[in-house]
CSV table of C-alpha atoms in Angstrom, one decimal:
chain,number,residue,atom,x,y,z
A,203,MET,CA,-36.6,165.0,-54.7
A,204,LEU,CA,-38.2,168.2,-55.8
A,205,ALA,CA,-36.0,170.2,-53.4
A,206,ALA,CA,-33.1,168.2,-54.7
A,207,LEU,CA,-34.2,169.0,-58.4
A,208,GLY,CA,-34.5,172.7,-57.4
A,209,VAL,CA,-31.0,172.7,-56.3
A,210,LEU,CA,-29.7,170.8,-59.5
A,211,SER,CA,-31.6,173.2,-61.8
A,212,PHE,CA,-30.0,176.3,-60.2
A,213,SER,CA,-26.4,174.9,-60.3
A,214,PHE,CA,-26.6,175.0,-64.2
A,215,SER,CA,-27.5,178.8,-64.1
A,216,PHE,CA,-23.9,180.1,-64.5
A,217,PRO,CA,-23.0,177.6,-67.4
A,218,GLY,CA,-26.4,178.4,-69.0
A,219,THR,CA,-25.5,182.2,-68.8
A,220,ALA,CA,-22.2,181.5,-70.3
A,221,TRP,CA,-23.6,179.9,-73.0
A,222,ALA,CA,-26.2,182.6,-73.7
A,223,LEU,CA,-23.3,185.1,-73.7
A,224,GLU,CA,-21.9,183.4,-76.8
A,225,GLY,CA,-24.7,184.6,-79.0
A,226,PHE,CA,-26.2,187.7,-76.9
A,227,GLY,CA,-24.8,190.7,-75.1
A,228,PRO,CA,-25.3,190.9,-71.3
A,229,TRP,CA,-28.1,193.5,-71.3
A,230,SER,CA,-29.9,191.4,-74.0
A,231,VAL,CA,-29.5,188.3,-71.9
A,232,THR,CA,-31.1,190.0,-68.8
A,233,GLY,CA,-33.7,191.6,-70.6
A,234,ILE,CA,-34.8,188.4,-72.6
A,235,ARG,CA,-34.5,186.2,-69.7
A,236,GLY,CA,-36.8,188.5,-67.6
A,237,ALA,CA,-39.4,189.0,-70.5
A,238,LEU,CA,-39.7,185.1,-71.3
A,239,ALA,CA,-40.0,184.2,-67.5
A,240,ALA,CA,-42.7,186.9,-67.1
A,241,ALA,CA,-44.6,185.3,-70.1
A,242,ILE,CA,-44.5,181.8,-68.5
A,243,ALA,CA,-45.5,183.4,-65.2
A,244,VAL,CA,-48.5,185.2,-66.7
A,245,VAL,CA,-49.8,181.9,-68.1
A,246,ALA,CA,-49.3,180.2,-65.0
A,247,LEU,CA,-51.0,182.9,-62.9
A,248,VAL,CA,-54.0,183.1,-65.3
A,249,VAL,CA,-54.5,179.2,-65.5
A,250,THR,CA,-54.5,178.8,-61.9
A,251,ARG,CA,-56.5,181.9,-61.3
A,252,ALA,CA,-54.2,183.2,-58.6
A,253,PRO,CA,-55.4,186.2,-56.6
A,254,ARG,CA,-53.6,189.4,-56.9
A,255,PRO,CA,-51.2,190.2,-54.1
A,256,ARG,CA,-52.5,192.4,-51.4
A,257,ARG,CA,-51.1,196.0,-51.1
A,258,ALA,CA,-49.1,195.4,-48.1
A,259,ASP,CA,-47.2,192.6,-50.2
A,260,ARG,CA,-46.2,194.7,-53.0
A,261,THR,CA,-43.2,196.4,-51.2
A,262,ALA,CA,-41.5,192.8,-50.7
A,263,LEU,CA,-42.3,191.7,-54.3
A,264,ILE,CA,-40.6,194.8,-55.6
A,265,VAL,CA,-37.6,193.9,-53.5
A,266,VAL,CA,-37.9,190.3,-55.2
A,267,ALA,CA,-38.3,191.8,-58.4
A,268,VAL,CA,-35.3,194.1,-58.2
A,269,GLY,CA,-33.0,191.6,-56.4
A,270,CYS,CA,-33.8,188.3,-58.1
A,271,VAL,CA,-35.1,189.5,-61.4
A,272,ILE,CA,-33.3,192.4,-62.5
A,273,GLY,CA,-30.3,192.9,-60.3
A,274,PHE,CA,-28.6,189.6,-59.8
A,275,PRO,CA,-29.1,188.3,-63.3
A,276,LEU,CA,-27.7,191.6,-64.8
A,277,LEU,CA,-24.9,191.8,-62.4
A,278,THR,CA,-23.8,188.0,-62.7
A,279,THR,CA,-23.9,188.3,-66.5
A,280,LEU,CA,-21.9,191.4,-66.6
A,281,ALA,CA,-19.3,189.5,-64.5
A,282,LEU,CA,-19.4,186.3,-66.4
A,283,GLN,CA,-18.1,188.3,-69.3
A,284,THR,CA,-14.7,188.4,-68.0
A,285,SER,CA,-14.8,185.9,-65.0
A,286,SER,CA,-14.9,182.2,-65.1
A,287,THR,CA,-17.9,180.1,-64.0
A,288,ALA,CA,-15.8,178.5,-61.3
A,289,HIS,CA,-14.5,181.7,-59.9
A,290,SER,CA,-18.0,183.1,-59.8
A,291,ALA,CA,-19.7,180.1,-58.1
A,292,VAL,CA,-17.2,180.5,-55.4
A,293,VAL,CA,-17.8,184.0,-54.7
A,294,ILE,CA,-21.7,183.5,-55.0
A,295,GLY,CA,-21.3,180.6,-52.8
A,296,VAL,CA,-21.8,182.8,-49.6
A,297,LEU,CA,-25.3,183.8,-50.8
A,298,PRO,CA,-27.1,181.5,-48.4
A,299,MET,CA,-25.2,183.1,-45.5
A,300,ALA,CA,-26.0,186.6,-46.8
A,301,THR,CA,-29.5,185.5,-47.1
A,302,ALA,CA,-29.6,184.3,-43.6
A,303,THR,CA,-27.8,187.6,-42.2
A,304,ILE,CA,-30.2,189.8,-44.0
A,305,GLY,CA,-33.3,187.9,-42.8
A,306,ALA,CA,-32.2,187.9,-39.4
A,307,LEU,CA,-31.8,191.5,-39.5
A,308,ARG,CA,-34.9,192.2,-41.3
A,309,THR,CA,-37.0,190.0,-38.7
A,310,GLY,CA,-35.4,191.4,-35.6
A,311,ARG,CA,-33.9,188.2,-34.6
A,312,HIS,CA,-30.6,187.8,-32.7
A,313,PRO,CA,-28.5,184.9,-34.0
A,314,SER,CA,-25.8,183.4,-31.8
A,315,LYS,CA,-22.0,184.3,-31.6
A,316,VAL,CA,-21.6,181.1,-33.5
A,317,PHE,CA,-23.7,182.2,-36.3
A,318,TRP,CA,-21.9,185.6,-36.6
A,319,ALA,CA,-18.4,184.0,-36.3
A,320,ALA,CA,-19.2,181.2,-39.1
A,321,ALA,CA,-20.7,184.0,-41.3
A,322,ALA,CA,-17.5,186.3,-40.8
A,323,THR,CA,-15.2,183.4,-41.5
A,324,GLY,CA,-17.0,182.3,-44.8
A,325,ALA,CA,-17.1,186.0,-45.8
A,326,ALA,CA,-13.4,186.4,-45.1
A,327,ALA,CA,-12.6,183.3,-47.1
A,328,VAL,CA,-14.3,184.5,-50.1
A,329,ILE,CA,-12.7,188.0,-49.7
A,330,THR,CA,-9.1,186.3,-49.4
A,331,PHE,CA,-9.9,184.0,-52.3
A,332,THR,CA,-10.9,186.8,-54.5
A,333,LEU,CA,-7.9,189.1,-53.6
A,334,ALA,CA,-5.3,186.0,-54.1
A,335,GLN,CA,-6.8,185.2,-57.4
A,336,ASN,CA,-6.2,188.9,-58.6
A,337,HIS,CA,-2.8,189.8,-57.2
A,338,GLY,CA,-4.4,191.6,-54.2
A,339,ARG,CA,-7.1,193.6,-55.9
A,340,PRO,CA,-10.7,192.8,-56.7
A,341,THR,CA,-11.7,193.0,-60.3
A,342,VAL,CA,-14.7,194.8,-61.8
A,343,ALA,CA,-16.3,191.3,-62.1
A,344,ASP,CA,-15.7,190.7,-58.3
A,345,LEU,CA,-17.5,193.9,-57.5
A,346,TYR,CA,-20.4,192.8,-59.8
A,347,LEU,CA,-20.6,189.5,-58.0
A,348,PHE,CA,-20.5,190.9,-54.7
A,349,CYS,CA,-23.3,193.6,-55.4
A,350,GLY,CA,-25.1,190.9,-57.1
A,351,LEU,CA,-25.1,188.5,-54.3
A,352,LEU,CA,-26.3,191.3,-51.7
A,353,VAL,CA,-29.4,192.3,-54.0
A,354,CYS,CA,-30.2,188.7,-54.4
A,355,ALA,CA,-30.0,187.9,-50.5
A,356,ALA,CA,-32.1,190.9,-50.1
A,357,GLY,CA,-34.6,189.5,-52.6
A,358,TYR,CA,-34.5,185.8,-51.1
A,359,ALA,CA,-35.0,187.3,-47.7
A,360,GLU,CA,-38.1,189.3,-48.6
A,361,GLY,CA,-39.4,186.4,-50.7
A,362,GLY,CA,-39.0,183.6,-48.1
A,363,ARG,CA,-40.6,186.1,-45.6
A,364,LEU,CA,-43.6,186.6,-48.0
A,365,SER,CA,-43.7,182.9,-48.5
A,366,ALA,CA,-45.3,182.7,-45.1
A,367,ARG,CA,-48.7,184.1,-46.7
A,368,LEU,CA,-48.3,183.4,-50.3
A,369,PRO,CA,-47.4,180.1,-52.3
A,370,GLY,CA,-43.8,180.3,-53.1
A,371,TRP,CA,-44.1,179.9,-56.9
A,372,GLN,CA,-46.6,182.9,-56.7
A,373,VAL,CA,-44.0,185.0,-55.1
A,374,ILE,CA,-41.5,184.6,-57.9
A,375,ALA,CA,-44.2,184.8,-60.5
A,376,TRP,CA,-45.5,188.1,-59.3
A,377,GLY,CA,-42.0,189.1,-59.0
A,378,VAL,CA,-41.2,188.4,-62.7
A,379,VAL,CA,-44.5,190.1,-63.7
A,380,LEU,CA,-43.6,193.3,-61.9
A,381,ALA,CA,-40.2,193.3,-63.3
A,382,ALA,CA,-41.7,192.9,-67.0
A,383,PRO,CA,-41.8,196.4,-67.9
A,384,VAL,CA,-38.1,196.7,-67.1
A,385,SER,CA,-37.1,193.6,-68.8
A,386,LEU,CA,-39.1,194.7,-72.0
A,387,ALA,CA,-37.6,198.0,-71.9
A,388,VAL,CA,-33.9,196.5,-71.7
A,389,CYS,CA,-34.8,194.3,-74.6
A,390,ALA,CA,-35.9,197.2,-76.7
A,391,ILE,CA,-32.8,199.2,-76.0
A,392,ALA,CA,-30.1,196.5,-76.0
A,393,LEU,CA,-31.1,194.2,-78.9
A,394,PRO,CA,-30.8,196.9,-81.7
A,395,VAL,CA,-27.3,197.8,-80.1
A,396,GLU,CA,-25.8,194.5,-78.9
A,397,PRO,CA,-24.7,191.9,-81.5
A,398,VAL,CA,-26.8,188.7,-81.8
A,399,HIS,CA,-25.5,185.3,-83.1
A,400,LEU,CA,-28.1,182.6,-82.7
A,401,GLY,CA,-26.0,179.4,-82.3
A,402,ALA,CA,-27.2,176.2,-80.5
A,403,LYS,CA,-25.4,176.9,-77.4
A,404,ALA,CA,-26.6,180.4,-77.1
A,405,VAL,CA,-30.2,179.7,-77.7
A,406,THR,CA,-30.1,176.7,-75.2
A,407,GLY,CA,-28.3,178.7,-72.4
A,408,MET,CA,-31.2,181.6,-73.1
A,409,LEU,CA,-34.0,179.3,-73.0
A,410,TYR,CA,-32.6,177.5,-69.9
A,411,VAL,CA,-31.9,180.7,-67.7
A,412,SER,CA,-35.2,182.1,-68.8
A,413,ALA,CA,-37.4,179.0,-68.4
A,414,VAL,CA,-35.7,177.1,-65.6
A,415,SER,CA,-33.3,179.4,-63.6
A,416,GLN,CA,-35.7,182.5,-63.5
A,417,PHE,CA,-39.1,180.6,-63.1
A,418,GLY,CA,-39.2,176.8,-63.2
A,419,GLY,CA,-36.4,176.0,-60.7
A,420,PHE,CA,-38.2,178.3,-58.0
A,421,VAL,CA,-41.5,176.3,-58.6
A,422,VAL,CA,-39.8,173.1,-57.7
A,423,TRP,CA,-37.5,174.4,-55.1
A,424,TYR,CA,-40.5,176.4,-53.1
A,425,ARG,CA,-42.6,173.2,-53.2
A,426,GLY,CA,-39.9,171.1,-52.0
A,427,MET,CA,-39.2,173.5,-49.2
A,428,GLY,CA,-42.9,173.1,-48.3
A,429,LEU,CA,-43.0,169.4,-48.2
A,430,ILE,CA,-39.7,168.8,-46.4
A,431,GLY,CA,-39.3,172.1,-44.3
A,432,VAL,CA,-36.9,175.0,-44.8
A,433,ALA,CA,-34.2,173.8,-42.6
A,434,ARG,CA,-33.8,170.4,-44.3
A,435,ALA,CA,-34.1,171.9,-47.7
A,436,SER,CA,-31.5,174.6,-46.9
A,437,GLN,CA,-29.2,171.7,-46.2
A,438,LEU,CA,-29.5,170.4,-50.0
A,439,GLN,CA,-28.7,173.9,-51.2
A,440,LEU,CA,-25.3,173.7,-49.7
A,441,ALA,CA,-24.3,171.5,-52.8
A,442,GLN,CA,-25.0,174.1,-55.4
A,443,PRO,CA,-21.6,175.7,-55.6
A,444,LEU,CA,-19.9,172.5,-55.9
A,445,LEU,CA,-22.3,171.2,-58.5
A,446,THR,CA,-21.7,174.4,-60.5
A,447,LEU,CA,-17.8,173.8,-60.2
A,448,VAL,CA,-18.5,170.3,-61.7
A,449,TRP,CA,-20.5,171.7,-64.6
A,450,ALA,CA,-17.8,174.5,-65.2
A,451,VAL,CA,-15.4,171.6,-65.9
A,452,LEU,CA,-17.5,169.3,-67.7
A,453,LEU,CA,-19.7,171.6,-69.9
A,454,LEU,CA,-17.3,174.7,-70.3
A,455,GLY,CA,-13.8,173.0,-70.1
A,456,GLU,CA,-12.9,175.3,-67.5
A,457,ARG,CA,-9.5,174.7,-65.4
A,458,MET,CA,-9.4,175.6,-62.0
A,459,THR,CA,-6.4,175.8,-59.3
A,460,ALA,CA,-6.5,174.0,-55.9
A,461,ALA,CA,-7.9,177.0,-54.3
A,462,VAL,CA,-11.1,176.9,-55.9
A,463,PRO,CA,-12.5,173.6,-54.6
A,464,LEU,CA,-10.6,174.4,-51.3
A,465,THR,CA,-12.4,177.7,-50.8
A,466,ALA,CA,-15.8,176.3,-52.0
A,467,VAL,CA,-15.5,173.5,-49.2
A,468,VAL,CA,-14.5,176.1,-46.5
A,469,VAL,CA,-17.6,178.3,-47.4
A,470,LEU,CA,-19.7,175.0,-47.4
A,471,GLY,CA,-18.5,174.3,-43.8
A,472,CYS,CA,-19.2,177.8,-42.7
A,473,ILE,CA,-22.9,177.6,-44.2
A,474,VAL,CA,-23.5,174.3,-42.5
A,475,VAL,CA,-22.5,176.1,-39.1
A,476,THR,CA,-24.6,179.0,-39.7
A,477,GLN,CA,-27.7,177.1,-40.8
A,478,ARG,CA,-27.6,174.9,-37.5
A,479,ALA,CA,-26.7,178.0,-35.4
A,480,ARG,CA,-29.7,179.6,-37.0
A,481,ALA,CA,-31.9,176.7,-36.3
A,482,ALA,CA,-30.8,176.6,-32.8
């Protein structure tokens, strides 16, 4: 249940970001999101009296901070200014495969040919979908999304490796704390420049991506992984892009062509094959 709750919470991240963008600029969304998450993380670390991470772990935590706290939120927020939530969900749907690939390279493991074939097929499906949606040319939003999934995959891979020694929630907690100076600096620079309109949707979206997407979702997700194992939990994560497509229709009123769910299902199948091939 905890792992499923984590997947469910992450599936609302793009709609939450879209709502936040109705009242804040993209840089403000990223800065406020990181700053509020850092405040929550500091309280959690102090209350639990969590020990400071070892010096040997700091490099991995910096990768988590850069990839998952700064890079991915900023790049996807910039993309969502012009890209639909449904389109973005399909592109980011290859994140589990990218994470598995970087993780395999980082640990020196050699996945099977089946793994690489499925990963290549999934990537080709997303690239074909992206080009078909934009008359054969990727948009700036697509470039933001591809860069975002790469830096996030690196953060996930390092965070997953580090979670073998630290509780998972502490990994993301220290990640947002390390990124706090950057988040606060972005807030200080962006808020006076970008317009702010405090509507109900904007505030709700901002609070959600700050408290849940950036911190709380990771807490239940990592706890669930600890209880049922990484392999089984990762199977639940396969539903995340499809759930985001549902919320895009129900919450944002987006319309999508048949290519959107079709590509999402193809990517889903490729991820299932990579997960099983990696486990084998």
